PDB file of C-alpha atoms in Angstrom:
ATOM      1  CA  UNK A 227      -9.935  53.249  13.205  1.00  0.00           C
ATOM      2  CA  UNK A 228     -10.602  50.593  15.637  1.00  0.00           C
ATOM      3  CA  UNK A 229      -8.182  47.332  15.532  1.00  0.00           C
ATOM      4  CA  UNK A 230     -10.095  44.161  16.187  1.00  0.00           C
ATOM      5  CA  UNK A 231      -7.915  40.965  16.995  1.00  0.00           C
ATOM      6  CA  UNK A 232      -9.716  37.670  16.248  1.00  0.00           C
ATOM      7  CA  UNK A 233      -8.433  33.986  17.766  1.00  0.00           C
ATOM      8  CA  UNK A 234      -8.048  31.432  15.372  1.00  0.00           C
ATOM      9  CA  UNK A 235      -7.762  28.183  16.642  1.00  0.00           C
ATOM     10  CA  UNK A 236      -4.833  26.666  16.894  1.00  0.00           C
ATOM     11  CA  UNK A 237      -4.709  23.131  15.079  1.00  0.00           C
ATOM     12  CA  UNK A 238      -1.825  21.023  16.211  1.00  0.00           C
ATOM     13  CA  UNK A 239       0.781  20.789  13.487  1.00  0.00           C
ATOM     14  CA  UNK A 240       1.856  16.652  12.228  1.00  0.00           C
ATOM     15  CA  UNK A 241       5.664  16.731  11.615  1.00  0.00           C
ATOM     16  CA  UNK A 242       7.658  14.547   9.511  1.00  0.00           C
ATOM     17  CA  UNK A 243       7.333  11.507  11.985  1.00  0.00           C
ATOM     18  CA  UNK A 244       3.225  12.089  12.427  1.00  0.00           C
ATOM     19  CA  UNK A 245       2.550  12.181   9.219  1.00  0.00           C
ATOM     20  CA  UNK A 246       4.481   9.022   8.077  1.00  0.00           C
ATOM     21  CA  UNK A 247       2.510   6.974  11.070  1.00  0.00           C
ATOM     22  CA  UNK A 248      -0.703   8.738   9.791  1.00  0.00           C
ATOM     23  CA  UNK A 249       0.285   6.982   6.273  1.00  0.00           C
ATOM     24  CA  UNK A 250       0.453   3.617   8.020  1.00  0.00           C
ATOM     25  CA  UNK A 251      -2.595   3.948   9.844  1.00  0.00           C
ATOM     26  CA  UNK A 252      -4.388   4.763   6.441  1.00  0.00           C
ATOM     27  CA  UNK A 253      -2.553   1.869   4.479  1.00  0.00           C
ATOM     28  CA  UNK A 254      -3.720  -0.568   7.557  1.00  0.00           C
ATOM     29  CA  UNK A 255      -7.396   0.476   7.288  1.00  0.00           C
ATOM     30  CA  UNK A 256      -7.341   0.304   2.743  1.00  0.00           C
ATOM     31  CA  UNK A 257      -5.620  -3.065   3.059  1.00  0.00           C
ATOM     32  CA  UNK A 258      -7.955  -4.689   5.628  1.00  0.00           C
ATOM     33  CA  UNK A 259     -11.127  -3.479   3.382  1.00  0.00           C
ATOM     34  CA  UNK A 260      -9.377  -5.213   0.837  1.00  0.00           C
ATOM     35  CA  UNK A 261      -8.078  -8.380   1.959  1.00  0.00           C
ATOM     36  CA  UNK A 262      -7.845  -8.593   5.968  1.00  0.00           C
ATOM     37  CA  UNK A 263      -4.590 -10.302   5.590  1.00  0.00           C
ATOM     38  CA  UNK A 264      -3.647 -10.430   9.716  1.00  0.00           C
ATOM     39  CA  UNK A 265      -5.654 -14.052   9.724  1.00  0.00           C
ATOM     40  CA  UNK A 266      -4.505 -15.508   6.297  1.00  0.00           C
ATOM     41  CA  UNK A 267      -2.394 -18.525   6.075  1.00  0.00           C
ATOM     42  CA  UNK A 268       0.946 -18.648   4.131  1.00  0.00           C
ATOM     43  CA  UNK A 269       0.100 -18.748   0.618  1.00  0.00           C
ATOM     44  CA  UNK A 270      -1.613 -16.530  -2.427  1.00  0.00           C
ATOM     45  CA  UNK A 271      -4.551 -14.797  -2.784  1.00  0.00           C
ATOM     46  CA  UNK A 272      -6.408 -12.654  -5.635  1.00  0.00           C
ATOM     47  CA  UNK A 273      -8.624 -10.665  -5.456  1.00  0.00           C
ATOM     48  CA  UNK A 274     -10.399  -9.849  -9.025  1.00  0.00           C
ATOM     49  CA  UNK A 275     -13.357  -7.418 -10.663  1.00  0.00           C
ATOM     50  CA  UNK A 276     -14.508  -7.615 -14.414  1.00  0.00           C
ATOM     51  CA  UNK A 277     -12.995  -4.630 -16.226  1.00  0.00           C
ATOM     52  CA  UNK A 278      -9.944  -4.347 -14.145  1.00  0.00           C
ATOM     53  CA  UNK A 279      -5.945  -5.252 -13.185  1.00  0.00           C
ATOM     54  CA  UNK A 280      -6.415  -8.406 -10.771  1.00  0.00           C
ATOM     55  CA  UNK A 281      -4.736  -7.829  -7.386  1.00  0.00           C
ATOM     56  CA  UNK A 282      -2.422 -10.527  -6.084  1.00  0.00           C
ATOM     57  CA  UNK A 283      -1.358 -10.770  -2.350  1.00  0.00           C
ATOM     58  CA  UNK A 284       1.061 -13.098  -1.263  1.00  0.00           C
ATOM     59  CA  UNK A 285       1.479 -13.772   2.520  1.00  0.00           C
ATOM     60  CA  UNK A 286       5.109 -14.687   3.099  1.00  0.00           C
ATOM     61  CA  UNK A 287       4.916 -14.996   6.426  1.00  0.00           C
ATOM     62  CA  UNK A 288       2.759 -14.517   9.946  1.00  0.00           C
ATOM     63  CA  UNK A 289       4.413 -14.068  12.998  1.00  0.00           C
ATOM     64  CA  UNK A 290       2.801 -13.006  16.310  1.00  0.00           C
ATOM     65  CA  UNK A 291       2.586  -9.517  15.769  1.00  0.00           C
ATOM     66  CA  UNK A 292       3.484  -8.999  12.135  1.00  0.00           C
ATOM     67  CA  UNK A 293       2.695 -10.704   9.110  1.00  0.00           C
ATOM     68  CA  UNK A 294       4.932  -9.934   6.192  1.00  0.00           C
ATOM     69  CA  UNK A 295       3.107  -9.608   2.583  1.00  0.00           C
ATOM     70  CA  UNK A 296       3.782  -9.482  -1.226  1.00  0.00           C
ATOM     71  CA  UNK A 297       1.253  -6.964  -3.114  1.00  0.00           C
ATOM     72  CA  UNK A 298       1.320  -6.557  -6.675  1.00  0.00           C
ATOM     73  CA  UNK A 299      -0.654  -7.256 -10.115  1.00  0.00           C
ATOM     74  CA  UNK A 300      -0.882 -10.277 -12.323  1.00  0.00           C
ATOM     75  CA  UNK A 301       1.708  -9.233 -14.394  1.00  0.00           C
ATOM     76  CA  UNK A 302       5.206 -10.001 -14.894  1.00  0.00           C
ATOM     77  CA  UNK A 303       8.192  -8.294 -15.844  1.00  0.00           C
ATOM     78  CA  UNK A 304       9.615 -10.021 -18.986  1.00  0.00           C
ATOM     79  CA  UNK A 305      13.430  -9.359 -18.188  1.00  0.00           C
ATOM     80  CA  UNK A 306      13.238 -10.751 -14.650  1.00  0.00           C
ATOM     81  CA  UNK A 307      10.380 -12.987 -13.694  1.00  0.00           C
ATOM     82  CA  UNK A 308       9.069 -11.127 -11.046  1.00  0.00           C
ATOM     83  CA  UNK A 309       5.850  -9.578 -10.729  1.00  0.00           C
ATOM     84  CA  UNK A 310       5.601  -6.391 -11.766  1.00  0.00           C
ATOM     85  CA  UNK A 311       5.425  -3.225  -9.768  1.00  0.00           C
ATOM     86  CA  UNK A 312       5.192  -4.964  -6.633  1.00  0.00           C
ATOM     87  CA  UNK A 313       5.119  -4.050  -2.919  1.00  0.00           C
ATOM     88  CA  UNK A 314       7.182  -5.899   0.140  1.00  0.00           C
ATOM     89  CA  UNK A 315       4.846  -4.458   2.942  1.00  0.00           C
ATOM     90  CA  UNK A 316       4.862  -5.662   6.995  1.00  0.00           C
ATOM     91  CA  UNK A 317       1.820  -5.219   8.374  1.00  0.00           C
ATOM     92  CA  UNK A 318       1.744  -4.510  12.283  1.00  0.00           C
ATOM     93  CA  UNK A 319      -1.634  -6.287  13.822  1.00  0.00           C
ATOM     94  CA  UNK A 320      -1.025  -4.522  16.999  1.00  0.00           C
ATOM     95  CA  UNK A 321      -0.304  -1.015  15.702  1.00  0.00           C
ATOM     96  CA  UNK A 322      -3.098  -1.040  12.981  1.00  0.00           C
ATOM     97  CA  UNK A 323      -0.411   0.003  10.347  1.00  0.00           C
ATOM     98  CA  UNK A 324       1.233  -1.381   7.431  1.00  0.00           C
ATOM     99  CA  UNK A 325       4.723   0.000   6.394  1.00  0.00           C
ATOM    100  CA  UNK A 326       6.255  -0.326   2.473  1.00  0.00           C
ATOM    101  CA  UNK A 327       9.525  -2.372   3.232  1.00  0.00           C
ATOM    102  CA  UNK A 328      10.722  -1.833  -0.292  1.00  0.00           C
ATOM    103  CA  UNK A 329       9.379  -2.024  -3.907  1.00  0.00           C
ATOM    104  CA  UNK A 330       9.910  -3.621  -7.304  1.00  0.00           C
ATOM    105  CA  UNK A 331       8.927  -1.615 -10.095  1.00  0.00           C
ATOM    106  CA  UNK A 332       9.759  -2.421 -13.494  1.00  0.00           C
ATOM    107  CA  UNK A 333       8.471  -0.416 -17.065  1.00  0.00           C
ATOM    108  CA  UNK A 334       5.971  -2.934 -18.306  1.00  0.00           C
ATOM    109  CA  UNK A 335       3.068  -1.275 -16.166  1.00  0.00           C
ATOM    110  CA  UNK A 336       3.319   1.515 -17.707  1.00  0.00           C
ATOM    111  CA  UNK A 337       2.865   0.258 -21.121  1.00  0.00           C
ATOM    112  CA  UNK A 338      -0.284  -1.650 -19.484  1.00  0.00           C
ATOM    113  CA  UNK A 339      -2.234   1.067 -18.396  1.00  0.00           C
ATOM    114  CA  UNK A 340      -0.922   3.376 -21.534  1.00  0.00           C
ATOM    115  CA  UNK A 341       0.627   6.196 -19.298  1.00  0.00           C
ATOM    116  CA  UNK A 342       2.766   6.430 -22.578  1.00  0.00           C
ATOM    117  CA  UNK A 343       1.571   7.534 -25.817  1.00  0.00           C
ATOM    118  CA  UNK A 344       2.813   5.215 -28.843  1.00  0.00           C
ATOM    119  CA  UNK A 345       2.396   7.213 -31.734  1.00  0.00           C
TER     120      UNK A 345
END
């Protein structure tokens, strides 16, 4: 019996680090499509379709490589105010990449888009 040996190519392997820059590469490019923020003023903006959540951006602040943004839904948590989940994100013009800075998620969204069954 004859052994044959076949090549497979080698594809390079992301690690941990690759990977999470990967992420913010992808979150640049589905945040552009959706808003472009990199060129918006200081303010709020909403962006909303018949039939679904509206989308609220809020551009805290632009600085010459960064701008730093607010990203959540319409709706806000009862206990606290805020607006609820929401997303503190810093978006990197230079890099193309937008990193999650931190998060505020509360229980009401949940109950919005019936993730729990009420019997």
């Amino acid at each position: 019996m004859q052994n044959v040996m076949t090549r497979r190519p080698r594809l390079p392997a992301l690690g941990r680090f690759g990977w999470l820059m990967a992420l913010y590469a992808e979150n640049h490019g589905r945040l552009v499509r959706l808003f472009d923020p990199g060129h918006l003023a200081p303010g709020q903006y909403l962006s909303q379709v018949e039939g679904a959540l509206s989308v609220r951006l809020d551009v805290l602040a632009q600085h010459a490589y960064t701008t730093e943004l607010r990203l959540s839904y319409t709706m806000l948590d009862p206990a606290t105010g805020e607006p609820d989940p929401s997303a503190y994100l810093r978006l990197y013009r230079d890099a193309g990449q937008v990193e999650a800075t931190h998060c505020y998620v509360g229980r009401r969204w949940q109950d919005v888009i019936g993730m729990w069954f009420r019997s």
